[in-house]
Amino acid sequence: MTGIVREHWGTLANGDAVEAVVLRTHKLEMRVLTLGALVQSLRVPDRNGTLADIVLGHDAPQAYLDKRQFFGAAIGRFSNRLDGAAFVLDGKRHSIESNDGDNVLHGGPEGFDRKLWRIDQVEEGAEPAVTLSLVSPDGDQGFPGTLHASVTYRLAGESEVSITFEATSDQPTVVGLTHHGYFNLGGVEALAPATSHVLQVEATHFLPVGANLIPHGGPEPLVGTPFDFGEAKPIERDLRRANAQLLHARGYDHCFCLSDAPQAEPRLAATLQDPRSGRVLQLLTDQPGLQVYSGNMLDGSTVGKYNQIIRPGDAVCLEPQAWPDAPNRHDFPSARLDPGAAYRHRSVYRFSAR
């Protein structure tokens, strides 16, 4: 069955209702929630045509709020980290609510992943889609300007998920949105480590970080380091290699530098393959950075979908985004958004099987 189903998906502890929109084609099925504009499930065929759900998540909406892990969520206003929970824009210092020690992570304590978004539009047809929107008022978490944000999820082509973020502001501000999907291409119905997946990243440099996971310098070459995914290799191959960067993050949680500015159109950024199922994910994006996270902080204390305990390395995040701490780094690609301008971020997740 193809098309769109819109349904009630549960109620939060405060009584707010959460809706779901299920998009289906002949090959893919995706459920998107109004909570966090998050992808709750994504079913993709393996080499034998068998569908499996390949993203971590929960079976009830309140679980996403009770323990914040960003499963499948839209992240904003600024994804990744801001050093010192502040930035200066046009000579004015803006203090943001910290939630990561002295820093800000993924938009602050009440980021976009914890908001109820509005369903603006659903599109039937061969390429079903849903658009959700959110208004973030001036001063939300400390960010300046009233921001009107939207995200469109579309099932396109043979087996593609297209995600398009857009935003405008009535004051100068900073914006860096992303999708925080946790992928296990083997299927999350019966979890096995995703660190056995084979990864290739189309980058030659990455951003080293300090102990607080804030970039402490400029881009450095990948060659000769555990971060060199220029040729495809299992994620686990160098994961235990003695390296200060891996110690800081307990694994991979670093920005790979794809370009020095957003691009006009998405281009190939990474390829992830699960040898067991044959599922392949090619990620194309117009963003300048790709955060690669090997699920290091998944500590076995969460029960996800299908009654599965989620452990370290059970999923991999590939997050297209601005470079971390960009509002504080004038040598990084700009994250500034001015009135009259439009922020746009498009990424394509292309699936196949080998």
mmCIF file of C-alpha atoms in Angstrom:
data_model
loop_
_atom_site.group_PDB
_atom_site.id
_atom_site.type_symbol
_atom_site.label_atom_id
_atom_site.label_comp_id
_atom_site.label_asym_id
_atom_site.label_seq_id
_atom_site.Cartn_x
_atom_site.Cartn_y
_atom_site.Cartn_z
ATOM 1 C CA MET A 1 0.000 0.000 0.000
ATOM 2 C CA THR A 2 1.270 3.470 -0.866
ATOM 3 C CA GLY A 3 0.245 6.935 0.256
ATOM 4 C CA ILE A 4 -0.253 8.707 3.582
ATOM 5 C CA VAL A 5 -1.941 7.821 6.865
ATOM 6 C CA ARG A 6 -2.452 10.466 9.537
ATOM 7 C CA GLU A 7 -3.173 9.176 13.038
ATOM 8 C CA HIS A 8 -3.233 9.938 16.753
ATOM 9 C CA TRP A 9 -0.045 8.446 18.224
ATOM 10 C CA GLY A 10 -0.322 9.071 21.941
ATOM 11 C CA THR A 11 -0.557 11.650 24.682
ATOM 12 C CA LEU A 12 2.170 13.363 26.688
ATOM 13 C CA ALA A 13 2.104 13.562 30.477
ATOM 14 C CA ASN A 14 0.830 17.156 30.250
ATOM 15 C CA GLY A 15 -2.142 16.030 28.168
ATOM 16 C CA ASP A 16 -0.886 17.229 24.781
ATOM 17 C CA ALA A 17 -1.742 14.931 21.894
ATOM 18 C CA VAL A 18 0.965 13.704 19.516
ATOM 19 C CA GLU A 19 0.078 13.002 15.895
ATOM 20 C CA ALA A 20 1.863 10.745 13.432
ATOM 21 C CA VAL A 21 2.033 10.813 9.657
ATOM 22 C CA VAL A 22 2.975 7.559 7.946
ATOM 23 C CA LEU A 23 4.437 7.871 4.444
ATOM 24 C CA ARG A 24 4.528 4.773 2.237
ATOM 25 C CA THR A 25 5.845 3.828 -1.179
ATOM 26 C CA HIS A 26 6.345 0.369 -2.671
ATOM 27 C CA LYS A 27 9.785 0.149 -1.016
ATOM 28 C CA LEU A 28 9.824 2.454 2.025
ATOM 29 C CA GLU A 29 7.672 3.270 5.032
ATOM 30 C CA MET A 30 8.376 6.146 7.431
ATOM 31 C CA ARG A 31 6.483 7.415 10.479
ATOM 32 C CA VAL A 32 6.985 11.095 11.425
ATOM 33 C CA LEU A 33 5.718 12.521 14.732
ATOM 34 C CA THR A 34 4.666 16.055 15.587
ATOM 35 C CA LEU A 35 6.802 15.707 18.740
ATOM 36 C CA GLY A 36 10.251 16.947 17.747
ATOM 37 C CA ALA A 37 9.336 16.510 14.068
ATOM 38 C CA LEU A 38 11.054 13.192 14.639
ATOM 39 C CA VAL A 39 11.243 10.038 12.540
ATOM 40 C CA GLN A 40 9.873 7.307 14.791
ATOM 41 C CA SER A 41 10.373 4.459 12.326
ATOM 42 C CA LEU A 42 11.866 3.886 8.886
ATOM 43 C CA ARG A 43 11.368 0.532 7.183
ATOM 44 C CA VAL A 44 13.773 -0.356 4.369
ATOM 45 C CA PRO A 45 14.285 -3.605 2.383
ATOM 46 C CA ASP A 46 17.411 -5.780 2.614
ATOM 47 C CA ARG A 47 19.044 -7.694 -0.241
ATOM 48 C CA ASN A 48 16.182 -10.219 -0.146
ATOM 49 C CA GLY A 49 13.489 -7.552 -0.137
ATOM 50 C CA THR A 50 12.672 -8.063 3.562
ATOM 51 C CA LEU A 51 11.666 -4.876 5.349
ATOM 52 C CA ALA A 52 13.141 -3.895 8.708
ATOM 53 C CA ASP A 53 13.014 -0.782 10.857
ATOM 54 C CA ILE A 54 16.487 0.805 10.786
ATOM 55 C CA VAL A 55 16.222 3.704 13.290
ATOM 56 C CA LEU A 56 16.234 3.788 17.078
ATOM 57 C CA GLY A 57 13.232 5.208 18.877
ATOM 58 C CA HIS A 58 10.447 4.608 21.364
ATOM 59 C CA ASP A 59 6.949 3.131 21.270
ATOM 60 C CA ALA A 60 5.363 5.953 23.305
ATOM 61 C CA PRO A 61 5.850 9.732 23.004
ATOM 62 C CA GLN A 62 6.556 10.520 26.663
ATOM 63 C CA ALA A 63 9.656 8.297 26.579
ATOM 64 C CA TYR A 64 11.325 10.783 24.220
ATOM 65 C CA LEU A 65 10.939 13.509 26.851
ATOM 66 C CA ASP A 66 11.700 11.425 29.945
ATOM 67 C CA LYS A 67 15.215 10.648 28.716
ATOM 68 C CA ARG A 68 16.537 13.043 26.118
ATOM 69 C CA GLN A 69 18.610 11.205 23.517
ATOM 70 C CA PHE A 70 17.499 13.013 20.342
ATOM 71 C CA PHE A 71 16.321 9.786 18.655
ATOM 72 C CA GLY A 72 15.303 10.726 15.103
ATOM 73 C CA ALA A 73 14.601 14.355 16.017
ATOM 74 C CA ALA A 74 14.835 17.710 14.280
ATOM 75 C CA ILE A 75 17.551 19.675 16.097
ATOM 76 C CA GLY A 76 17.586 23.452 16.570
ATOM 77 C CA ARG A 77 18.093 26.279 16.845
ATOM 78 C CA PHE A 78 21.725 25.316 16.561
ATOM 79 C CA SER A 79 22.839 21.701 16.379
ATOM 80 C CA ASN A 80 25.972 20.428 18.074
ATOM 81 C CA ARG A 81 27.778 22.560 20.673
ATOM 82 C CA LEU A 82 28.278 26.232 21.505
ATOM 83 C CA ASP A 83 31.325 27.028 23.612
ATOM 84 C CA GLY A 84 30.610 28.821 26.881
ATOM 85 C CA ALA A 85 26.857 28.872 26.205
ATOM 86 C CA ALA A 86 27.130 32.215 24.408
ATOM 87 C CA PHE A 87 28.038 33.949 21.171
ATOM 88 C CA VAL A 88 28.530 37.538 20.011
ATOM 89 C CA LEU A 89 26.511 38.869 17.073
ATOM 90 C CA ASP A 90 26.938 42.453 15.826
ATOM 91 C CA GLY A 91 28.763 43.347 19.010
ATOM 92 C CA LYS A 92 26.060 42.010 21.341
ATOM 93 C CA ARG A 93 26.637 38.983 23.531
ATOM 94 C CA HIS A 94 23.805 36.445 23.616
ATOM 95 C CA SER A 95 23.800 33.987 26.510
ATOM 96 C CA ILE A 96 22.107 30.658 25.796
ATOM 97 C CA GLU A 97 20.772 28.284 28.438
ATOM 98 C CA SER A 98 23.520 25.720 29.031
ATOM 99 C CA ASN A 99 22.761 21.996 29.124
ATOM 100 C CA ASP A 100 26.177 20.412 28.514
ATOM 101 C CA GLY A 101 28.367 21.508 31.380
ATOM 102 C CA ASP A 102 29.291 25.110 30.594
ATOM 103 C CA ASN A 103 28.219 24.680 26.971
ATOM 104 C CA VAL A 104 25.059 24.338 24.898
ATOM 105 C CA LEU A 105 24.189 21.112 23.105
ATOM 106 C CA HIS A 106 21.554 20.847 20.361
ATOM 107 C CA GLY A 107 19.740 24.108 21.062
ATOM 108 C CA GLY A 108 19.613 24.151 24.860
ATOM 109 C CA PRO A 109 17.455 22.443 27.508
ATOM 110 C CA GLU A 110 14.230 22.895 25.533
ATOM 111 C CA GLY A 111 15.402 22.597 21.959
ATOM 112 C CA PHE A 112 13.319 21.854 18.885
ATOM 113 C CA ASP A 113 13.395 18.108 19.628
ATOM 114 C CA ARG A 114 11.171 18.740 22.689
ATOM 115 C CA LYS A 115 8.599 20.923 20.935
ATOM 116 C CA LEU A 116 5.284 20.002 19.351
ATOM 117 C CA TRP A 117 5.446 20.924 15.682
ATOM 118 C CA ARG A 118 2.406 21.658 13.518
ATOM 119 C CA ILE A 119 1.463 19.630 10.450
ATOM 120 C CA ASP A 120 1.190 22.225 7.689
ATOM 121 C CA GLN A 121 0.775 20.083 4.611
ATOM 122 C CA VAL A 122 0.590 16.484 3.439
ATOM 123 C CA GLU A 123 1.153 15.520 -0.195
ATOM 124 C CA GLU A 124 -0.265 12.333 -1.663
ATOM 125 C CA GLY A 125 1.019 10.715 -4.825
ATOM 126 C CA ALA A 126 4.050 8.784 -6.000
ATOM 127 C CA GLU A 127 6.336 10.864 -3.743
ATOM 128 C CA PRO A 128 4.350 11.343 -0.513
ATOM 129 C CA ALA A 129 5.492 14.112 1.823
ATOM 130 C CA VAL A 130 4.664 15.926 5.030
ATOM 131 C CA THR A 131 5.692 19.443 6.057
ATOM 132 C CA LEU A 132 5.803 20.433 9.716
ATOM 133 C CA SER A 133 6.450 23.905 11.125
ATOM 134 C CA LEU A 134 7.478 25.542 14.376
ATOM 135 C CA VAL A 135 7.659 29.153 15.576
ATOM 136 C CA SER A 136 10.524 29.790 17.978
ATOM 137 C CA PRO A 137 9.915 33.148 19.704
ATOM 138 C CA ASP A 138 12.505 35.855 20.229
ATOM 139 C CA GLY A 139 14.628 34.854 23.224
ATOM 140 C CA ASP A 140 13.810 31.131 23.037
ATOM 141 C CA GLN A 141 16.627 29.502 25.059
ATOM 142 C CA GLY A 142 18.421 32.853 24.653
ATOM 143 C CA PHE A 143 18.559 32.966 20.838
ATOM 144 C CA PRO A 144 17.612 36.316 19.259
ATOM 145 C CA GLY A 145 14.809 36.810 16.751
ATOM 146 C CA THR A 146 11.500 35.092 16.088
ATOM 147 C CA LEU A 147 12.365 32.108 13.928
ATOM 148 C CA HIS A 148 9.849 30.444 11.614
ATOM 149 C CA ALA A 149 11.164 26.961 10.859
ATOM 150 C CA SER A 150 9.834 24.087 8.779
ATOM 151 C CA VAL A 151 10.919 20.611 7.766
ATOM 152 C CA THR A 152 9.617 18.539 4.852
ATOM 153 C CA TYR A 153 10.031 14.767 4.780
ATOM 154 C CA ARG A 154 9.520 13.202 1.352
ATOM 155 C CA LEU A 155 9.810 9.668 0.009
ATOM 156 C CA ALA A 156 11.293 10.244 -3.431
ATOM 157 C CA GLY A 157 12.776 8.362 -6.349
ATOM 158 C CA GLU A 158 13.275 4.613 -6.092
ATOM 159 C CA SER A 159 14.259 4.502 -2.414
ATOM 160 C CA GLU A 160 15.088 7.969 -1.121
ATOM 161 C CA VAL A 161 14.170 9.985 1.934
ATOM 162 C CA SER A 162 14.539 13.708 1.301
ATOM 163 C CA ILE A 163 14.677 16.057 4.303
ATOM 164 C CA THR A 164 14.465 19.799 3.710
ATOM 165 C CA PHE A 165 14.751 22.385 6.478
ATOM 166 C CA GLU A 166 13.847 26.039 5.926
ATOM 167 C CA ALA A 167 13.842 29.021 8.288
ATOM 168 C CA THR A 168 13.462 32.814 8.375
ATOM 169 C CA SER A 169 14.006 35.328 11.169
ATOM 170 C CA ASP A 170 12.862 38.881 11.910
ATOM 171 C CA GLN A 171 16.219 39.725 13.538
ATOM 172 C CA PRO A 172 19.838 38.752 12.893
ATOM 173 C CA THR A 173 20.390 35.359 14.502
ATOM 174 C CA VAL A 174 22.249 32.063 14.070
ATOM 175 C CA VAL A 175 20.716 28.860 12.739
ATOM 176 C CA GLY A 176 22.013 25.344 12.236
ATOM 177 C CA LEU A 177 19.362 22.638 11.919
ATOM 178 C CA THR A 178 19.860 18.916 11.410
ATOM 179 C CA HIS A 179 18.198 15.509 11.503
ATOM 180 C CA HIS A 180 19.482 13.298 14.338
ATOM 181 C CA GLY A 181 18.667 9.827 13.065
ATOM 182 C CA TYR A 182 20.264 6.844 14.838
ATOM 183 C CA PHE A 183 20.808 4.216 12.138
ATOM 184 C CA ASN A 184 21.283 0.478 12.432
ATOM 185 C CA LEU A 185 20.964 -0.914 8.924
ATOM 186 C CA GLY A 186 20.700 -4.467 10.241
ATOM 187 C CA GLY A 187 17.328 -3.611 11.777
ATOM 188 C CA VAL A 188 16.453 -2.526 15.294
ATOM 189 C CA GLU A 189 13.929 -5.319 15.905
ATOM 190 C CA ALA A 190 16.905 -7.423 17.107
ATOM 191 C CA LEU A 191 19.808 -5.116 17.826
ATOM 192 C CA ALA A 192 23.395 -6.009 16.983
ATOM 193 C CA PRO A 193 26.308 -3.520 17.044
ATOM 194 C CA ALA A 194 26.211 -0.998 14.216
ATOM 195 C CA THR A 195 29.948 -0.461 14.619
ATOM 196 C CA SER A 196 30.338 -3.473 12.295
ATOM 197 C CA HIS A 197 28.862 -1.311 9.517
ATOM 198 C CA VAL A 198 31.277 -0.170 6.815
ATOM 199 C CA LEU A 199 31.611 3.616 6.461
ATOM 200 C CA GLN A 200 33.140 5.891 3.854
ATOM 201 C CA VAL A 201 33.173 9.687 4.272
ATOM 202 C CA GLU A 202 33.876 12.109 1.432
ATOM 203 C CA ALA A 203 36.162 14.365 3.458
ATOM 204 C CA THR A 204 39.889 14.932 3.862
ATOM 205 C CA HIS A 205 39.787 16.940 7.115
ATOM 206 C CA PHE A 206 38.013 16.867 10.474
ATOM 207 C CA LEU A 207 37.734 19.108 13.522
ATOM 208 C CA PRO A 208 39.665 17.893 16.576
ATOM 209 C CA VAL A 209 37.988 18.681 19.896
ATOM 210 C CA GLY A 210 39.014 19.288 23.484
ATOM 211 C CA ALA A 211 37.795 17.369 26.509
ATOM 212 C CA ASN A 212 34.557 19.421 26.377
ATOM 213 C CA LEU A 213 34.019 18.263 22.757
ATOM 214 C CA ILE A 214 34.379 21.828 21.445
ATOM 215 C CA PRO A 215 36.686 22.274 18.422
ATOM 216 C CA HIS A 216 39.986 23.644 19.711
ATOM 217 C CA GLY A 217 41.568 24.613 16.427
ATOM 218 C CA GLY A 218 41.024 24.432 12.718
ATOM 219 C CA PRO A 219 40.535 21.451 10.422
ATOM 220 C CA GLU A 220 43.258 18.804 10.435
ATOM 221 C CA PRO A 221 44.013 16.087 7.861
ATOM 222 C CA LEU A 222 42.429 12.683 8.303
ATOM 223 C CA VAL A 223 45.206 10.666 6.695
ATOM 224 C CA GLY A 224 47.118 8.551 9.183
ATOM 225 C CA THR A 225 44.489 8.936 11.917
ATOM 226 C CA PRO A 226 41.641 6.658 13.101
ATOM 227 C CA PHE A 227 39.330 9.225 11.480
ATOM 228 C CA ASP A 228 40.403 8.404 7.948
ATOM 229 C CA PHE A 229 37.311 7.004 6.249
ATOM 230 C CA GLY A 230 38.477 8.094 2.787
ATOM 231 C CA GLU A 231 38.329 4.423 1.869
ATOM 232 C CA ALA A 232 35.487 2.324 3.217
ATOM 233 C CA LYS A 233 36.253 0.481 6.455
ATOM 234 C CA PRO A 234 34.326 -1.007 9.372
ATOM 235 C CA ILE A 235 33.630 1.652 11.991
ATOM 236 C CA GLU A 236 35.000 -0.651 14.690
ATOM 237 C CA ARG A 237 38.366 -1.149 12.958
ATOM 238 C CA ASP A 238 40.119 1.778 14.669
ATOM 239 C CA LEU A 239 37.560 2.481 17.381
ATOM 240 C CA ARG A 240 39.783 1.136 20.167
ATOM 241 C CA ARG A 241 43.005 2.563 18.808
ATOM 242 C CA ALA A 242 44.818 4.660 21.425
ATOM 243 C CA ASN A 243 44.086 8.221 20.364
ATOM 244 C CA ALA A 244 43.368 11.366 22.409
ATOM 245 C CA GLN A 245 40.425 12.321 20.204
ATOM 246 C CA LEU A 246 38.734 8.954 20.649
ATOM 247 C CA LEU A 247 39.303 9.209 24.399
ATOM 248 C CA HIS A 248 37.695 12.660 24.580
ATOM 249 C CA ALA A 249 34.506 11.443 22.893
ATOM 250 C CA ARG A 250 34.627 7.762 23.966
ATOM 251 C CA GLY A 251 34.632 6.991 20.263
ATOM 252 C CA TYR A 252 33.645 8.983 17.183
ATOM 253 C CA ASP A 253 31.713 12.198 17.816
ATOM 254 C CA HIS A 254 33.419 14.605 15.443
ATOM 255 C CA CYS A 255 32.672 16.919 12.557
ATOM 256 C CA PHE A 256 34.038 15.903 9.165
ATOM 257 C CA CYS A 257 34.620 18.964 6.969
ATOM 258 C CA LEU A 258 32.806 18.485 3.657
ATOM 259 C CA SER A 259 33.226 22.046 2.360
ATOM 260 C CA ASP A 260 33.949 25.578 3.516
ATOM 261 C CA ALA A 261 30.391 26.804 2.830
ATOM 262 C CA PRO A 262 26.913 25.384 2.187
ATOM 263 C CA GLN A 263 26.573 24.055 -1.357
ATOM 264 C CA ALA A 264 23.942 24.877 -3.975
ATOM 265 C CA GLU A 265 22.838 21.233 -4.249
ATOM 266 C CA PRO A 266 23.308 18.076 -2.186
ATOM 267 C CA ARG A 267 26.340 15.997 -3.022
ATOM 268 C CA LEU A 268 27.615 12.667 -1.712
ATOM 269 C CA ALA A 269 28.922 12.976 1.845
ATOM 270 C CA ALA A 270 28.994 9.425 3.202
ATOM 271 C CA THR A 271 28.158 5.802 2.437
ATOM 272 C CA LEU A 272 27.158 3.372 5.184
ATOM 273 C CA GLN A 273 26.769 -0.355 4.506
ATOM 274 C CA ASP A 274 25.687 -3.314 6.624
ATOM 275 C CA PRO A 275 27.414 -6.446 5.252
ATOM 276 C CA ARG A 276 24.927 -8.775 6.964
ATOM 277 C CA SER A 277 21.700 -7.415 5.486
ATOM 278 C CA GLY A 278 23.214 -5.805 2.410
ATOM 279 C CA ARG A 279 21.463 -2.493 3.151
ATOM 280 C CA VAL A 280 23.336 0.566 1.945
ATOM 281 C CA LEU A 281 22.729 4.196 2.879
ATOM 282 C CA GLN A 282 24.203 6.972 0.742
ATOM 283 C CA LEU A 283 23.897 10.391 2.345
ATOM 284 C CA LEU A 284 23.901 13.472 0.132
ATOM 285 C CA THR A 285 23.791 16.957 1.638
ATOM 286 C CA ASP A 286 24.333 20.628 0.882
ATOM 287 C CA GLN A 287 25.743 21.261 4.378
ATOM 288 C CA PRO A 288 29.439 22.015 5.067
ATOM 289 C CA GLY A 289 29.842 19.519 7.920
ATOM 290 C CA LEU A 290 28.946 15.952 8.830
ATOM 291 C CA GLN A 291 28.952 14.914 12.477
ATOM 292 C CA VAL A 292 29.780 11.218 12.768
ATOM 293 C CA TYR A 293 28.707 9.725 16.110
ATOM 294 C CA SER A 294 29.253 6.071 16.963
ATOM 295 C CA GLY A 295 26.637 5.886 19.724
ATOM 296 C CA ASN A 296 29.198 6.111 22.509
ATOM 297 C CA MET A 297 26.795 7.413 25.172
ATOM 298 C CA LEU A 298 24.155 4.725 24.668
ATOM 299 C CA ASP A 299 24.772 3.046 27.996
ATOM 300 C CA GLY A 300 22.368 0.128 28.258
ATOM 301 C CA SER A 301 19.938 2.010 30.490
ATOM 302 C CA THR A 302 17.332 2.606 27.764
ATOM 303 C CA VAL A 303 14.743 0.176 26.429
ATOM 304 C CA GLY A 304 13.728 1.170 22.927
ATOM 305 C CA LYS A 305 11.331 -0.184 20.345
ATOM 306 C CA TYR A 306 10.708 -3.925 20.141
ATOM 307 C CA ASN A 307 11.701 -4.210 23.838
ATOM 308 C CA GLN A 308 15.389 -3.934 22.948
ATOM 309 C CA ILE A 309 18.009 -2.692 25.432
ATOM 310 C CA ILE A 310 20.143 -0.078 23.648
ATOM 311 C CA ARG A 311 23.865 -0.403 24.276
ATOM 312 C CA PRO A 312 26.983 1.520 23.151
ATOM 313 C CA GLY A 313 27.536 1.265 19.411
ATOM 314 C CA ASP A 314 24.031 -0.020 18.657
ATOM 315 C CA ALA A 315 23.485 2.809 16.160
ATOM 316 C CA VAL A 316 25.426 5.356 14.137
ATOM 317 C CA CYS A 317 24.466 8.995 13.590
ATOM 318 C CA LEU A 318 25.386 10.852 10.406
ATOM 319 C CA GLU A 319 24.299 14.449 11.057
ATOM 320 C CA PRO A 320 24.655 16.962 8.190
ATOM 321 C CA GLN A 321 25.053 20.401 9.721
ATOM 322 C CA ALA A 322 27.010 23.597 10.202
ATOM 323 C CA TRP A 323 30.403 23.212 11.820
ATOM 324 C CA PRO A 324 30.130 23.027 15.639
ATOM 325 C CA ASP A 325 30.580 26.308 17.538
ATOM 326 C CA ALA A 326 30.427 28.220 14.226
ATOM 327 C CA PRO A 327 28.776 31.314 15.808
ATOM 328 C CA ASN A 328 31.944 31.740 17.900
ATOM 329 C CA ARG A 329 34.389 31.006 15.098
ATOM 330 C CA HIS A 330 34.704 33.566 12.343
ATOM 331 C CA ASP A 331 37.098 31.189 10.540
ATOM 332 C CA PHE A 332 34.301 28.604 10.198
ATOM 333 C CA PRO A 333 31.467 28.643 7.625
ATOM 334 C CA SER A 334 28.931 31.218 8.801
ATOM 335 C CA ALA A 335 25.724 30.210 10.599
ATOM 336 C CA ARG A 336 24.280 33.737 10.478
ATOM 337 C CA LEU A 337 20.721 34.369 9.267
ATOM 338 C CA ASP A 338 19.523 37.921 8.570
ATOM 339 C CA PRO A 339 15.974 39.236 8.080
ATOM 340 C CA GLY A 340 14.938 38.910 4.461
ATOM 341 C CA ALA A 341 17.250 35.934 3.909
ATOM 342 C CA ALA A 342 16.257 32.280 4.037
ATOM 343 C CA TYR A 343 18.010 29.359 5.657
ATOM 344 C CA ARG A 344 17.770 26.147 3.658
ATOM 345 C CA HIS A 345 19.230 22.724 4.330
ATOM 346 C CA ARG A 346 18.516 19.706 2.135
ATOM 347 C CA SER A 347 19.784 16.196 2.687
ATOM 348 C CA VAL A 348 18.933 13.001 0.811
ATOM 349 C CA TYR A 349 19.164 9.508 2.311
ATOM 350 C CA ARG A 350 19.397 7.084 -0.618
ATOM 351 C CA PHE A 351 18.865 3.400 0.162
ATOM 352 C CA SER A 352 19.805 0.306 -1.793
ATOM 353 C CA ALA A 353 20.911 -3.286 -1.122
ATOM 354 C CA ARG A 354 23.875 -5.312 -2.271
#
